[in-house]
Amino acid sequence: MNINEIMKHALSALIISSASTMAFAKVPQVGDVIDASNVDQYSEYLIESAIALVKQGQVLKVTPTSEKGSLSNPEFLQITEANKGKARILDEYGTLGLEDGSPWIGGLPFPVAEKGIEVMVNYQVGNLALEGDDFGHVNGPDFPISRLTYINSDGDVYKEATMGMTQIMMTGRVAAEPKPSIPGYEDETTRRIIKFIEPYDVKGIISLDIQYRDQSKLPESYVYLPSFRRVRQVATANRTDSLAGSELTQADLSGFSDPMGLWKFKIIKKGLMLVNTRSITPTVPYPEPITLHNKFFPQPQRQMELREAYVVEAIPRYDTVYGKKIMVFDAEVYRLGDVAIYDNAGKLYKAFQQDFGVTDGNHPIPTWMVALNLQTGSGTVFGNYDMGLNLNPSVTVTEKSSMKNLAR
């Protein structure tokens, strides 16, 4: 066979292979139910971790795409429009501010992101703050708003824990005075304090996380352990240690909670993806039982919409057990729905999913998070309930000096 014949046969094989792939791929349609038997047909619209979870037993349902503007708080949209074009990325690490270097004044900084770091800054400002200034229980972190359900590789629930939490935006505030920044805290973005309430072996553990505007600056993290009766600072390297024995870490809360300077970001796709925007299964407070489907999943069907989205690759700048993350962000509201975490050998390590509800005021509310360790088979389900927004708590709640008193 001469070279021309070889090239002819190779070209024919390539055409046949491409045609087969095109025939195999399927564009999601409203009403489609996606399960292990057909998920590979939708692989163009799901990242690897989402496909892995479906093959573990999760079922997806394609629902109508929400109208533009229907998933965001109207006042937040107005502030975004008023401040359009004012945002600047001040350094290579993703520090956000105005042209003169002062703190950001509210709304999405980059309504149409063009770079990976712009996607991440939008997420940090909008999603982590839930398009507001703070969240927690109306009566403070002594009262639970979150529930951790621990599941072993056999699918058995072996433990549950409850947590109180208060998070406050220090800059970029949009709802409550003082705004846009809390005087004296202009160099910070957020403070988050977590109190474990049940069961006995974690009761009274308090953690405090302080994130700075300067994204090259490492966060300050502290923990109060009742057995030692004192506050200890947590090394940044320990941000990937397990949170109270779960599959979550301090860095994994909300899907991604590290400062931007610890990672490098790149958009690897902008296009249609299946994303979650509305959760239909309500979370329930402890000790009411939750129903898990196929071992790990709190909803019988996870509601998905076909929407424009960014797929962002994150590579760590520091020594961590994570080799990279692949994350899917909705391109309108910049909520993070699916995260694939890889180990340093490049093997898929963990799958994270964050689902959302929408309040009567159109604020996003994180409902269910599923974290599954694909290498060990164990998982954690994180559910939020009784969560209030824009409560305007005193900043003293999130001071290091308050941790011992909060533990009592």
PDB file of N, CA and C in Angstrom, residues 152-191:
ATOM      1  N   ASN A 152     -20.240   6.347  55.143  1.00  0.00           N
ATOM      2  CA  ASN A 152     -19.096   5.496  54.816  1.00  0.00           C
ATOM      3  C   ASN A 152     -19.234   4.909  53.408  1.00  0.00           C
ATOM      4  N   SER A 153     -18.251   4.131  53.014  1.00  0.00           N
ATOM      5  CA  SER A 153     -18.210   3.617  51.644  1.00  0.00           C
ATOM      6  C   SER A 153     -19.333   2.632  51.341  1.00  0.00           C
ATOM      7  N   ASP A 154     -19.980   2.096  52.384  1.00  0.00           N
ATOM      8  CA  ASP A 154     -21.134   1.216  52.184  1.00  0.00           C
ATOM      9  C   ASP A 154     -22.437   2.003  52.043  1.00  0.00           C
ATOM     10  N   GLY A 155     -22.352   3.319  52.200  1.00  0.00           N
ATOM     11  CA  GLY A 155     -23.553   4.145  52.110  1.00  0.00           C
ATOM     12  C   GLY A 155     -24.290   4.276  53.420  1.00  0.00           C
ATOM     13  N   ASP A 156     -23.644   3.902  54.535  1.00  0.00           N
ATOM     14  CA  ASP A 156     -24.285   3.990  55.849  1.00  0.00           C
ATOM     15  C   ASP A 156     -23.943   5.322  56.516  1.00  0.00           C
ATOM     16  N   VAL A 157     -24.960   5.973  57.067  1.00  0.00           N
ATOM     17  CA  VAL A 157     -24.739   7.191  57.855  1.00  0.00           C
ATOM     18  C   VAL A 157     -24.243   6.776  59.231  1.00  0.00           C
ATOM     19  N   TYR A 158     -23.032   7.216  59.585  1.00  0.00           N
ATOM     20  CA  TYR A 158     -22.474   6.800  60.867  1.00  0.00           C
ATOM     21  C   TYR A 158     -22.336   7.950  61.853  1.00  0.00           C
ATOM     22  N   LYS A 159     -22.630   9.180  61.412  1.00  0.00           N
ATOM     23  CA  LYS A 159     -22.493  10.311  62.310  1.00  0.00           C
ATOM     24  C   LYS A 159     -23.165  11.526  61.681  1.00  0.00           C
ATOM     25  N   GLU A 160     -23.667  12.420  62.545  1.00  0.00           N
ATOM     26  CA  GLU A 160     -24.152  13.710  62.074  1.00  0.00           C
ATOM     27  C   GLU A 160     -23.674  14.787  63.037  1.00  0.00           C
ATOM     28  N   ALA A 161     -23.433  15.969  62.511  1.00  0.00           N
ATOM     29  CA  ALA A 161     -22.972  17.089  63.321  1.00  0.00           C
ATOM     30  C   ALA A 161     -23.707  18.345  62.887  1.00  0.00           C
ATOM     31  N   THR A 162     -23.908  19.266  63.832  1.00  0.00           N
ATOM     32  CA  THR A 162     -24.540  20.543  63.502  1.00  0.00           C
ATOM     33  C   THR A 162     -23.569  21.682  63.785  1.00  0.00           C
ATOM     34  N   MET A 163     -23.727  22.754  63.020  1.00  0.00           N
ATOM     35  CA  MET A 163     -22.826  23.892  63.117  1.00  0.00           C
ATOM     36  C   MET A 163     -23.617  25.184  63.101  1.00  0.00           C
ATOM     37  N   GLY A 164     -23.195  26.130  63.946  1.00  0.00           N
ATOM     38  CA  GLY A 164     -23.628  27.507  63.827  1.00  0.00           C
ATOM     39  C   GLY A 164     -22.573  28.281  63.060  1.00  0.00           C
ATOM     40  N   MET A 165     -22.967  29.342  62.391  1.00  0.00           N
ATOM     41  CA  MET A 165     -22.008  30.052  61.560  1.00  0.00           C
ATOM     42  C   MET A 165     -22.443  31.502  61.387  1.00  0.00           C
ATOM     43  N   THR A 166     -21.479  32.399  61.357  1.00  0.00           N
ATOM     44  CA  THR A 166     -21.716  33.792  60.984  1.00  0.00           C
ATOM     45  C   THR A 166     -20.602  34.224  60.041  1.00  0.00           C
ATOM     46  N   GLN A 167     -20.977  34.755  58.893  1.00  0.00           N
ATOM     47  CA  GLN A 167     -19.990  35.313  57.961  1.00  0.00           C
ATOM     48  C   GLN A 167     -20.358  36.761  57.670  1.00  0.00           C
ATOM     49  N   ILE A 168     -19.360  37.634  57.685  1.00  0.00           N
ATOM     50  CA  ILE A 168     -19.572  39.061  57.454  1.00  0.00           C
ATOM     51  C   ILE A 168     -18.640  39.544  56.363  1.00  0.00           C
ATOM     52  N   MET A 169     -19.196  40.292  55.415  1.00  0.00           N
ATOM     53  CA  MET A 169     -18.379  40.991  54.423  1.00  0.00           C
ATOM     54  C   MET A 169     -17.842  42.267  55.062  1.00  0.00           C
ATOM     55  N   MET A 170     -16.545  42.480  54.956  1.00  0.00           N
ATOM     56  CA  MET A 170     -15.927  43.677  55.508  1.00  0.00           C
ATOM     57  C   MET A 170     -15.852  44.797  54.471  1.00  0.00           C
ATOM     58  N   THR A 171     -15.735  44.438  53.215  1.00  0.00           N
ATOM     59  CA  THR A 171     -15.692  45.403  52.121  1.00  0.00           C
ATOM     60  C   THR A 171     -16.657  44.955  51.028  1.00  0.00           C
ATOM     61  N   GLY A 172     -16.982  45.870  50.110  1.00  0.00           N
ATOM     62  CA  GLY A 172     -17.929  45.542  49.043  1.00  0.00           C
ATOM     63  C   GLY A 172     -19.335  45.336  49.554  1.00  0.00           C
ATOM     64  N   ARG A 173     -19.679  45.980  50.654  1.00  0.00           N
ATOM     65  CA  ARG A 173     -20.991  45.812  51.272  1.00  0.00           C
ATOM     66  C   ARG A 173     -22.052  46.558  50.467  1.00  0.00           C
ATOM     67  N   VAL A 174     -23.245  45.955  50.374  1.00  0.00           N
ATOM     68  CA  VAL A 174     -24.281  46.517  49.501  1.00  0.00           C
ATOM     69  C   VAL A 174     -25.618  46.748  50.194  1.00  0.00           C
ATOM     70  N   ALA A 175     -25.818  46.190  51.403  1.00  0.00           N
ATOM     71  CA  ALA A 175     -27.158  46.197  51.984  1.00  0.00           C
ATOM     72  C   ALA A 175     -27.278  47.001  53.270  1.00  0.00           C
ATOM     73  N   ALA A 176     -26.359  46.835  54.196  1.00  0.00           N
ATOM     74  CA  ALA A 176     -26.501  47.417  55.535  1.00  0.00           C
ATOM     75  C   ALA A 176     -25.351  48.362  55.830  1.00  0.00           C
ATOM     76  N   GLU A 177     -25.652  49.379  56.599  1.00  0.00           N
ATOM     77  CA  GLU A 177     -24.592  50.291  57.047  1.00  0.00           C
ATOM     78  C   GLU A 177     -23.764  49.607  58.125  1.00  0.00           C
ATOM     79  N   PRO A 178     -22.464  49.888  58.166  1.00  0.00           N
ATOM     80  CA  PRO A 178     -21.758  50.808  57.269  1.00  0.00           C
ATOM     81  C   PRO A 178     -21.439  50.151  55.927  1.00  0.00           C
ATOM     82  N   LYS A 179     -21.489  50.908  54.862  1.00  0.00           N
ATOM     83  CA  LYS A 179     -21.132  50.423  53.549  1.00  0.00           C
ATOM     84  C   LYS A 179     -20.444  51.544  52.769  1.00  0.00           C
ATOM     85  N   PRO A 180     -19.566  51.227  51.856  1.00  0.00           N
ATOM     86  CA  PRO A 180     -19.260  49.888  51.339  1.00  0.00           C
ATOM     87  C   PRO A 180     -18.247  49.094  52.164  1.00  0.00           C
ATOM     88  N   SER A 181     -17.703  49.692  53.260  1.00  0.00           N
ATOM     89  CA  SER A 181     -16.724  48.987  54.084  1.00  0.00           C
ATOM     90  C   SER A 181     -16.994  49.262  55.559  1.00  0.00           C
ATOM     91  N   ILE A 182     -16.565  48.311  56.414  1.00  0.00           N
ATOM     92  CA  ILE A 182     -16.641  48.519  57.855  1.00  0.00           C
ATOM     93  C   ILE A 182     -15.365  49.235  58.292  1.00  0.00           C
ATOM     94  N   PRO A 183     -15.496  50.424  58.885  1.00  0.00           N
ATOM     95  CA  PRO A 183     -14.309  51.180  59.281  1.00  0.00           C
ATOM     96  C   PRO A 183     -13.371  50.354  60.168  1.00  0.00           C
ATOM     97  N   GLY A 184     -12.096  50.412  59.836  1.00  0.00           N
ATOM     98  CA  GLY A 184     -11.090  49.670  60.591  1.00  0.00           C
ATOM     99  C   GLY A 184     -10.804  48.302  60.022  1.00  0.00           C
ATOM    100  N   TYR A 185     -11.631  47.848  59.075  1.00  0.00           N
ATOM    101  CA  TYR A 185     -11.458  46.515  58.491  1.00  0.00           C
ATOM    102  C   TYR A 185     -11.337  46.592  56.959  1.00  0.00           C
ATOM    103  N   GLU A 186     -10.903  47.750  56.441  1.00  0.00           N
ATOM    104  CA  GLU A 186     -10.853  47.950  54.997  1.00  0.00           C
ATOM    105  C   GLU A 186      -9.838  47.049  54.297  1.00  0.00           C
ATOM    106  N   ASP A 187      -8.950  46.421  55.060  1.00  0.00           N
ATOM    107  CA  ASP A 187      -7.963  45.538  54.443  1.00  0.00           C
ATOM    108  C   ASP A 187      -8.439  44.083  54.381  1.00  0.00           C
ATOM    109  N   GLU A 188      -9.696  43.826  54.767  1.00  0.00           N
ATOM    110  CA  GLU A 188     -10.231  42.465  54.773  1.00  0.00           C
ATOM    111  C   GLU A 188     -11.384  42.336  53.778  1.00  0.00           C
ATOM    112  N   THR A 189     -11.660  41.095  53.363  1.00  0.00           N
ATOM    113  CA  THR A 189     -12.855  40.815  52.556  1.00  0.00           C
ATOM    114  C   THR A 189     -13.950  40.185  53.404  1.00  0.00           C
ATOM    115  N   THR A 190     -13.622  39.111  54.127  1.00  0.00           N
ATOM    116  CA  THR A 190     -14.646  38.416  54.921  1.00  0.00           C
ATOM    117  C   THR A 190     -14.060  37.913  56.233  1.00  0.00           C
ATOM    118  N   ARG A 191     -14.961  37.719  57.183  1.00  0.00           N
ATOM    119  CA  ARG A 191     -14.678  36.974  58.409  1.00  0.00           C
ATOM    120  C   ARG A 191     -15.775  35.921  58.575  1.00  0.00           C
TER     121      ARG A 191
END
